[in-house]
CSV table of C-alpha atoms in Angstrom, one decimal:
chain,number,residue,atom,x,y,z
C,153,UNK,CA,48.5,-6.1,-62.5
C,154,UNK,CA,46.8,-8.1,-65.4
C,155,UNK,CA,49.2,-9.4,-68.0
C,156,UNK,CA,48.9,-12.3,-70.6
C,157,UNK,CA,51.6,-13.5,-73.0
C,158,UNK,CA,50.4,-15.2,-76.7
C,159,UNK,CA,51.7,-15.2,-79.7
C,160,UNK,CA,50.4,-14.8,-83.5
C,161,UNK,CA,49.9,-18.0,-85.5
C,162,UNK,CA,48.0,-16.4,-88.9
C,163,UNK,CA,44.5,-16.9,-88.8
C,164,UNK,CA,44.7,-20.4,-86.5
C,165,UNK,CA,41.7,-20.0,-84.2
C,166,UNK,CA,42.6,-18.6,-81.0
C,167,UNK,CA,43.4,-21.3,-77.5
C,168,UNK,CA,40.9,-20.8,-74.6
C,169,UNK,CA,44.2,-19.2,-72.6
C,170,UNK,CA,43.6,-16.7,-75.5
C,171,UNK,CA,39.7,-16.0,-75.0
C,172,UNK,CA,40.1,-16.2,-71.0
C,173,UNK,CA,42.7,-13.1,-71.2
C,174,UNK,CA,40.3,-11.6,-73.5
C,175,UNK,CA,37.3,-11.9,-71.4
C,176,UNK,CA,39.5,-10.5,-68.4
C,177,UNK,CA,40.7,-7.1,-70.8
C,178,UNK,CA,36.9,-6.9,-71.6
C,179,UNK,CA,36.3,-6.7,-67.7
C,180,UNK,CA,39.9,-4.3,-66.9
C,181,UNK,CA,38.4,-1.7,-70.3
C,182,UNK,CA,34.5,-1.6,-68.2
C,183,UNK,CA,36.3,-1.8,-64.5
C,184,UNK,CA,38.5,1.6,-66.1
C,185,UNK,CA,35.5,3.3,-67.7
C,186,UNK,CA,33.4,3.3,-64.8
C,187,UNK,CA,35.5,4.8,-62.2
C,188,UNK,CA,36.5,7.4,-64.8
C,189,UNK,CA,33.0,8.0,-65.4
C,190,UNK,CA,32.6,8.8,-61.6
C,191,UNK,CA,36.0,11.2,-61.4
C,192,UNK,CA,35.2,12.9,-63.9
C,193,UNK,CA,34.2,17.0,-63.2
C,194,UNK,CA,31.2,18.2,-64.1
C,195,UNK,CA,30.0,19.1,-67.5
C,196,UNK,CA,30.7,23.0,-67.0
C,197,UNK,CA,34.3,22.1,-66.2
C,198,UNK,CA,35.2,19.5,-69.0
C,199,UNK,CA,35.7,21.8,-72.7
C,200,UNK,CA,35.2,20.1,-76.5
C,201,UNK,CA,33.5,16.7,-76.8
C,202,UNK,CA,34.4,15.1,-73.1
C,203,UNK,CA,31.4,17.1,-72.2
C,204,UNK,CA,29.2,15.7,-74.6
C,205,UNK,CA,29.6,11.9,-73.3
C,206,UNK,CA,29.2,12.6,-69.5
C,207,UNK,CA,26.9,9.9,-68.0
C,208,UNK,CA,25.4,11.7,-65.3
C,209,UNK,CA,22.0,12.3,-65.6
C,210,UNK,CA,19.9,15.8,-66.2
C,211,UNK,CA,17.9,15.9,-63.8
C,212,UNK,CA,17.4,14.0,-60.4
C,213,UNK,CA,15.1,11.4,-60.0
C,214,UNK,CA,13.6,9.6,-57.1
C,215,UNK,CA,11.3,5.9,-57.3
C,216,UNK,CA,9.0,3.7,-54.7
C,217,UNK,CA,10.1,0.5,-55.8
C,218,UNK,CA,8.3,-2.0,-52.8
C,219,UNK,CA,6.8,-1.2,-49.3
C,220,UNK,CA,6.7,-3.8,-46.7
C,221,UNK,CA,5.0,-3.2,-43.6
C,222,UNK,CA,6.3,0.8,-41.9
C,223,UNK,CA,9.3,0.7,-44.9
C,224,UNK,CA,9.5,1.3,-48.0
C,225,UNK,CA,12.6,0.7,-51.3
C,226,UNK,CA,13.4,3.8,-52.9
C,227,UNK,CA,15.6,4.2,-55.8
C,228,UNK,CA,17.2,7.6,-56.2
C,229,UNK,CA,18.9,9.1,-58.5
C,230,UNK,CA,20.8,13.2,-58.3
C,231,UNK,CA,22.9,14.4,-60.9
C,232,UNK,CA,26.4,14.5,-59.3
C,233,UNK,CA,25.6,10.9,-59.3
C,234,UNK,CA,26.1,8.5,-62.1
C,235,UNK,CA,25.0,5.5,-60.8
C,236,UNK,CA,21.5,5.3,-59.1
C,237,UNK,CA,21.3,4.4,-55.0
C,238,UNK,CA,19.1,2.7,-52.9
C,239,UNK,CA,18.2,3.3,-49.6
C,240,UNK,CA,15.6,1.4,-47.1
C,241,UNK,CA,13.7,3.6,-44.7
C,242,UNK,CA,10.4,4.4,-42.4
C,243,UNK,CA,7.2,5.5,-44.5
C,244,UNK,CA,7.4,9.1,-44.2
C,245,UNK,CA,3.8,10.2,-42.7
C,246,UNK,CA,1.6,11.8,-45.4
C,247,UNK,CA,1.2,15.4,-45.8
C,248,UNK,CA,-2.1,15.8,-45.3
C,249,UNK,CA,-5.2,13.4,-44.3
C,250,UNK,CA,-8.7,13.5,-44.0
C,251,UNK,CA,-10.9,11.8,-41.6
C,252,UNK,CA,-15.0,12.2,-40.8
C,253,UNK,CA,-14.3,12.9,-36.1
C,254,UNK,CA,-18.0,12.2,-36.0
C,255,UNK,CA,-21.8,13.2,-36.6
C,256,UNK,CA,-25.4,13.2,-35.3
C,257,UNK,CA,-28.5,13.5,-34.6
C,258,UNK,CA,-30.4,14.5,-31.8
C,259,UNK,CA,-34.3,14.8,-31.6
C,260,UNK,CA,-37.6,13.5,-30.1
C,261,UNK,CA,-38.9,10.4,-30.8
C,262,UNK,CA,-42.4,11.4,-32.9
C,263,UNK,CA,-43.2,13.1,-36.4
C,264,UNK,CA,-41.2,15.6,-35.9
C,265,UNK,CA,-38.1,13.3,-37.2
C,266,UNK,CA,-39.5,12.6,-41.0
C,267,UNK,CA,-38.6,16.6,-41.0
C,268,UNK,CA,-34.6,15.2,-41.0
C,269,UNK,CA,-32.8,17.3,-40.7
C,270,UNK,CA,-35.0,20.2,-40.9
C,271,UNK,CA,-36.6,19.6,-37.2
C,272,UNK,CA,-33.9,17.6,-35.6
C,273,UNK,CA,-30.6,19.2,-33.3
C,274,UNK,CA,-27.7,17.8,-36.7
C,275,UNK,CA,-23.7,17.8,-35.9
C,276,UNK,CA,-20.6,16.8,-37.9
C,277,UNK,CA,-16.9,17.7,-37.6
C,278,UNK,CA,-14.4,16.6,-39.9
C,279,UNK,CA,-10.2,16.4,-39.2
C,280,UNK,CA,-7.2,17.6,-41.1
C,281,UNK,CA,-4.6,16.2,-39.9
C,282,UNK,CA,-0.8,17.4,-40.7
C,283,UNK,CA,0.8,14.2,-39.4
C,284,UNK,CA,4.9,15.9,-40.9
C,285,UNK,CA,4.2,19.0,-38.7
C,286,UNK,CA,2.5,18.1,-35.3
C,287,UNK,CA,-0.3,20.3,-36.2
C,288,UNK,CA,-4.3,19.2,-36.9
C,289,UNK,CA,-7.4,21.6,-38.3
C,290,UNK,CA,-10.7,20.4,-36.2
C,291,UNK,CA,-13.6,22.1,-38.0
C,292,UNK,CA,-17.3,21.4,-36.3
C,293,UNK,CA,-20.6,22.2,-37.2
C,294,UNK,CA,-23.8,22.5,-34.9
C,295,UNK,CA,-27.7,23.3,-36.7
C,296,UNK,CA,-30.0,23.2,-34.3
C,297,UNK,CA,-33.3,22.9,-35.0
C,298,UNK,CA,-35.0,25.5,-37.5
C,299,UNK,CA,-38.1,26.1,-34.8
C,300,UNK,CA,-36.0,26.0,-31.4
C,301,UNK,CA,-37.7,28.1,-28.7
C,302,UNK,CA,-34.2,28.4,-27.3
C,303,UNK,CA,-32.3,32.0,-28.3
C,304,UNK,CA,-29.0,30.7,-27.3
C,305,UNK,CA,-29.2,28.1,-29.7
C,306,UNK,CA,-28.1,28.9,-33.6
C,307,UNK,CA,-25.7,27.5,-36.7
C,308,UNK,CA,-22.7,28.1,-35.8
C,309,UNK,CA,-19.5,26.9,-37.2
C,310,UNK,CA,-16.2,26.3,-34.3
C,311,UNK,CA,-12.5,25.4,-35.9
C,312,UNK,CA,-9.8,24.5,-33.3
C,313,UNK,CA,-5.6,24.1,-34.0
C,314,UNK,CA,-3.5,22.3,-32.4
C,315,UNK,CA,0.1,22.4,-32.4
C,316,UNK,CA,2.7,20.1,-31.0
C,317,UNK,CA,6.9,21.2,-30.7
C,318,UNK,CA,8.9,18.6,-29.7
C,319,UNK,CA,11.4,20.1,-26.8
C,320,UNK,CA,8.4,23.3,-26.5
C,321,UNK,CA,5.3,22.0,-26.0
C,322,UNK,CA,1.9,21.8,-27.2
C,323,UNK,CA,-0.4,25.2,-28.2
C,324,UNK,CA,-4.2,25.3,-29.4
C,325,UNK,CA,-6.4,28.0,-29.9
C,326,UNK,CA,-10.1,28.1,-30.4
C,327,UNK,CA,-12.3,30.5,-32.6
C,328,UNK,CA,-16.2,30.0,-33.4
C,329,UNK,CA,-18.8,32.0,-35.9
C,330,UNK,CA,-20.9,33.5,-32.7
C,331,UNK,CA,-17.4,35.7,-32.0
C,332,UNK,CA,-16.4,33.2,-29.6
C,333,UNK,CA,-12.4,32.4,-28.8
C,334,UNK,CA,-9.8,30.2,-26.4
C,335,UNK,CA,-6.5,29.7,-26.4
C,336,UNK,CA,-4.6,27.2,-24.1
C,337,UNK,CA,-0.9,25.6,-23.9
C,338,UNK,CA,0.9,22.5,-22.1
C,339,UNK,CA,4.8,23.1,-21.4
C,340,UNK,CA,6.5,20.1,-19.5
C,341,UNK,CA,9.0,21.5,-17.3
C,342,UNK,CA,12.1,19.4,-16.5
C,343,UNK,CA,11.9,18.3,-13.0
C,344,UNK,CA,9.3,20.3,-11.9
C,345,UNK,CA,5.9,19.1,-14.1
C,346,UNK,CA,3.4,20.3,-16.6
C,347,UNK,CA,2.4,24.0,-17.3
C,348,UNK,CA,-0.5,24.4,-18.9
C,349,UNK,CA,-3.0,27.5,-19.1
C,350,UNK,CA,-5.8,28.5,-21.0
C,351,UNK,CA,-7.2,32.2,-22.1
C,352,UNK,CA,-11.0,32.7,-23.4
C,353,UNK,CA,-13.2,35.7,-25.3
C,354,UNK,CA,-14.4,35.8,-21.8
C,355,UNK,CA,-11.8,37.3,-20.3
C,356,UNK,CA,-11.2,34.2,-18.4
C,357,UNK,CA,-7.9,32.4,-17.6
C,358,UNK,CA,-6.2,29.8,-16.1
C,359,UNK,CA,-2.7,29.1,-15.0
C,360,UNK,CA,-1.6,25.4,-13.1
C,361,UNK,CA,1.4,23.0,-12.6
C,362,UNK,CA,0.7,19.7,-12.0
C,363,UNK,CA,3.7,18.1,-10.2
C,364,UNK,CA,4.2,14.6,-9.1
C,365,UNK,CA,6.5,14.1,-5.9
C,366,UNK,CA,8.5,11.1,-4.2
C,367,UNK,CA,6.3,7.7,-2.9
C,368,UNK,CA,5.5,7.8,0.8
C,369,UNK,CA,4.8,4.9,2.9
C,370,UNK,CA,4.0,3.2,-0.9
C,371,UNK,CA,1.6,6.5,-1.9
C,372,UNK,CA,2.3,8.5,-4.5
C,373,UNK,CA,2.3,12.3,-3.9
C,374,UNK,CA,0.3,14.4,-6.8
C,375,UNK,CA,-0.6,18.5,-6.3
C,376,UNK,CA,-1.8,21.3,-8.4
C,377,UNK,CA,-1.0,24.7,-8.1
C,378,UNK,CA,-3.3,27.4,-10.2
C,379,UNK,CA,-4.6,30.7,-10.2
C,380,UNK,CA,-7.4,31.7,-11.9
C,381,UNK,CA,-8.9,35.5,-12.4
C,382,UNK,CA,-11.4,34.2,-9.2
C,383,UNK,CA,-7.9,33.3,-7.2
C,384,UNK,CA,-6.3,30.8,-6.0
C,385,UNK,CA,-6.6,27.1,-6.3
C,386,UNK,CA,-5.2,23.5,-5.2
C,387,UNK,CA,-5.8,20.2,-5.8
C,388,UNK,CA,-4.1,17.6,-3.8
C,389,UNK,CA,-4.3,14.1,-4.6
C,390,UNK,CA,-2.8,10.2,-2.8
C,391,UNK,CA,-3.0,7.2,-3.8
C,392,UNK,CA,-1.1,4.0,-3.0
C,393,UNK,CA,-2.1,0.6,-1.2
C,394,UNK,CA,-3.3,-0.5,2.5
C,395,UNK,CA,-3.4,-3.1,2.3
C,396,UNK,CA,-3.3,-7.0,0.5
C,397,UNK,CA,-5.5,-6.5,-3.0
C,398,UNK,CA,-7.0,-2.8,-0.9
C,399,UNK,CA,-5.5,0.1,-2.7
C,400,UNK,CA,-6.9,4.2,-0.8
C,401,UNK,CA,-7.0,7.4,-3.2
C,402,UNK,CA,-7.8,10.9,-0.8
C,403,UNK,CA,-8.0,13.5,-2.3
C,404,UNK,CA,-8.6,17.7,-1.0
C,405,UNK,CA,-9.5,20.8,-3.3
C,406,UNK,CA,-10.2,24.3,-2.9
C,407,UNK,CA,-12.7,26.8,-5.3
C,408,UNK,CA,-10.5,29.3,-6.2
C,409,UNK,CA,-10.6,32.3,-4.2
C,410,UNK,CA,-12.6,30.0,-1.2
C,411,UNK,CA,-9.3,29.8,0.9
C,412,UNK,CA,-11.4,28.7,4.2
C,413,UNK,CA,-10.5,24.6,5.8
C,414,UNK,CA,-14.0,24.3,6.0
C,415,UNK,CA,-14.6,25.5,2.1
C,416,UNK,CA,-12.4,22.5,0.6
C,417,UNK,CA,-14.2,19.2,-1.4
C,418,UNK,CA,-13.0,16.2,0.2
C,419,UNK,CA,-13.5,12.8,-2.0
C,420,UNK,CA,-11.8,9.2,-0.6
C,421,UNK,CA,-11.7,6.4,-2.4
C,422,UNK,CA,-11.8,2.3,-1.5
C,423,UNK,CA,-10.7,-0.5,-3.6
C,424,UNK,CA,-11.3,-3.9,-3.3
C,425,UNK,CA,-9.8,-6.3,-5.8
C,426,UNK,CA,-9.4,-10.4,-6.3
C,427,UNK,CA,-5.9,-11.5,-6.6
C,428,UNK,CA,-5.4,-11.2,-10.1
C,429,UNK,CA,-4.2,-14.5,-12.0
C,430,UNK,CA,-0.7,-15.1,-13.2
C,431,UNK,CA,0.4,-12.6,-15.8
C,432,UNK,CA,-3.5,-10.9,-16.2
C,433,UNK,CA,-5.2,-8.7,-14.3
C,434,UNK,CA,-8.2,-8.8,-11.2
C,435,UNK,CA,-11.5,-10.3,-12.5
C,436,UNK,CA,-13.5,-8.4,-9.8
C,437,UNK,CA,-13.1,-5.2,-7.9
C,438,UNK,CA,-15.7,-2.9,-5.5
C,439,UNK,CA,-15.3,0.6,-5.3
C,440,UNK,CA,-16.7,2.4,-2.7
C,441,UNK,CA,-16.3,6.4,-3.3
C,442,UNK,CA,-17.4,9.4,-0.7
C,443,UNK,CA,-17.4,13.3,-0.8
C,444,UNK,CA,-17.6,15.6,1.4
C,445,UNK,CA,-18.4,19.4,-0.1
C,446,UNK,CA,-20.5,22.0,2.0
C,447,UNK,CA,-21.8,23.5,-1.0
C,448,UNK,CA,-23.7,20.5,-2.3
C,449,UNK,CA,-27.7,20.8,-1.7
C,450,UNK,CA,-29.2,19.3,1.5
C,451,UNK,CA,-26.3,17.2,3.2
C,452,UNK,CA,-22.9,17.6,2.9
C,453,UNK,CA,-21.7,14.3,2.1
C,454,UNK,CA,-22.1,11.6,-0.8
C,455,UNK,CA,-21.8,8.0,-1.4
C,456,UNK,CA,-21.5,6.3,-4.4
C,457,UNK,CA,-20.4,2.3,-4.9
C,458,UNK,CA,-19.8,-0.1,-8.3
C,459,UNK,CA,-19.0,-3.6,-8.7
C,460,UNK,CA,-16.9,-5.0,-11.5
C,461,UNK,CA,-16.4,-8.1,-13.0
C,462,UNK,CA,-14.7,-8.9,-15.4
C,463,UNK,CA,-15.9,-12.1,-17.4
C,464,UNK,CA,-16.0,-13.6,-20.8
C,465,UNK,CA,-17.1,-12.9,-22.9
C,466,UNK,CA,-17.9,-9.5,-21.3
C,467,UNK,CA,-17.6,-7.4,-19.1
C,468,UNK,CA,-20.3,-6.1,-16.2
C,469,UNK,CA,-20.4,-3.4,-13.8
C,470,UNK,CA,-23.1,-2.5,-11.6
C,471,UNK,CA,-22.9,1.2,-9.7
C,472,UNK,CA,-25.4,3.4,-7.6
C,473,UNK,CA,-25.4,6.6,-5.7
C,474,UNK,CA,-27.2,8.4,-3.5
C,475,UNK,CA,-30.5,9.1,-6.6
C,476,UNK,CA,-29.0,7.6,-9.9
C,477,UNK,CA,-28.5,4.0,-10.9
C,478,UNK,CA,-26.2,2.2,-13.2
C,479,UNK,CA,-26.0,-1.3,-15.2
C,480,UNK,CA,-23.4,-2.1,-18.3
C,481,UNK,CA,-21.9,-4.7,-19.7
C,482,UNK,CA,-18.8,-4.1,-22.4
C,483,UNK,CA,-17.5,-6.7,-24.9
C,484,UNK,CA,-15.2,-6.4,-27.7
C,485,UNK,CA,-17.2,-5.8,-30.4
C,486,UNK,CA,-19.9,-2.9,-28.7
C,487,UNK,CA,-21.2,-1.7,-25.5
C,488,UNK,CA,-24.7,-1.8,-24.3
C,489,UNK,CA,-26.4,0.7,-20.6
C,490,UNK,CA,-28.7,1.6,-19.1
C,491,UNK,CA,-29.3,4.1,-16.0
C,492,UNK,CA,-31.8,5.5,-14.2
C,493,UNK,CA,-32.2,9.1,-11.9
C,494,UNK,CA,-33.8,9.5,-9.3
C,495,UNK,CA,-34.0,14.0,-9.4
C,496,UNK,CA,-37.5,15.3,-9.1
C,497,UNK,CA,-36.3,18.3,-11.7
C,498,UNK,CA,-35.6,15.7,-15.0
C,499,UNK,CA,-38.1,15.5,-17.1
C,500,UNK,CA,-36.1,11.9,-18.9
C,501,UNK,CA,-35.0,10.3,-15.7
C,502,UNK,CA,-34.6,6.8,-17.9
C,503,UNK,CA,-31.7,6.2,-20.3
C,504,UNK,CA,-30.7,3.1,-22.9
C,505,UNK,CA,-27.4,3.1,-24.1
C,506,UNK,CA,-26.1,0.9,-27.4
C,507,UNK,CA,-22.6,1.0,-29.0
C,508,UNK,CA,-22.0,-0.6,-32.1
C,509,UNK,CA,-17.8,-0.6,-32.6
C,510,UNK,CA,-18.5,3.4,-33.9
C,511,UNK,CA,-22.3,4.2,-33.9
C,512,UNK,CA,-24.1,5.1,-30.9
C,513,UNK,CA,-27.0,5.6,-30.0
C,514,UNK,CA,-28.7,7.4,-26.5
C,515,UNK,CA,-32.7,7.1,-25.6
C,516,UNK,CA,-34.3,9.1,-23.0
C,517,UNK,CA,-37.5,8.0,-21.3
C,518,UNK,CA,-39.5,10.5,-19.8
C,519,UNK,CA,-41.3,9.8,-16.5
C,520,UNK,CA,-45.0,9.6,-18.1
C,521,UNK,CA,-46.1,8.4,-21.0
C,522,UNK,CA,-47.6,12.2,-22.0
C,523,UNK,CA,-42.9,13.0,-22.2
C,524,UNK,CA,-42.3,12.2,-25.6
C,525,UNK,CA,-38.7,10.0,-25.5
C,526,UNK,CA,-35.7,11.9,-27.3
C,527,UNK,CA,-32.8,10.1,-28.9
C,528,UNK,CA,-29.4,11.2,-30.4
C,529,UNK,CA,-27.3,9.1,-32.8
C,530,UNK,CA,-23.4,9.7,-33.3
C,531,UNK,CA,-20.9,8.2,-35.0
C,532,UNK,CA,-17.0,9.0,-33.2
C,533,UNK,CA,-14.1,7.9,-34.4
């Protein structure tokens, strides 16, 4: 208990003990008033003049004081509270965000480029993200040249809505102004795998289940069981180490509705890699890939080889197949590449690529001077 004994001495000045006692009384009075205010009932339950001195605010309010990285300090005041409350929380995502997903222009490298945008093929896409409900709306516009010779090329607007529901899966719906539409879903089945499916305006449908089995002698088998409007299909894959610095992958699959083993497609890959440094990745790797498929023209087999060198400051990759060659160099700021195809049916067999940041340019060169080169410039997030 707070108590203090004192005596009255007329108009004499109070002693230090009396001043100390007075301060204790003031502090005790403030504490009692605060406790009483916190225990007061609502305004409707307090009659008379007592209701007019209620310390509660007339309306709720909140204010963000400051933010630091992914956190923010917020002060809140509600009607049922006398004193405001402080809350340190993670910064919530914005309700809606708008971003340019991609944009591009393509056309022949001649005087028609001066007629942009009427004489070139243009496209643009924007994203409307709704982070709080895990959904996104993507809008894409395709604008062909005004004097296009192809009947199937026309201006079209495409809208795609994607929704992710925790514990259920992912859904997507796609609609075009040309009348085409498609819908798809993906759901994770516990202890079994990923179930996915799609259906479109052409009445094409697909249902697939991806399952990964426990490793067998170091090889991890993965099987996809599927069904389409044309029949059943499967795709089996196994990958694992064969020897020190040597990995192998084998795949076998069938076309929907074709069940003869002679018609199955088979792929095999061998990857040789150098011993990686401690805590790093291998600097050199050589990959050999072979395919057997009786549906291929001329001969039922194909092969390719690629070499990758991870150097500083760039990563170099060279590869070649039966009728094509590719060379690519990549750094942290961009990449450059070139490819050539020996197929006589292709008018522009040489392709040059350059990418700096989010902007890329692709040039296609013809076999002779009479073939006009084409160029495509794109911006993508």
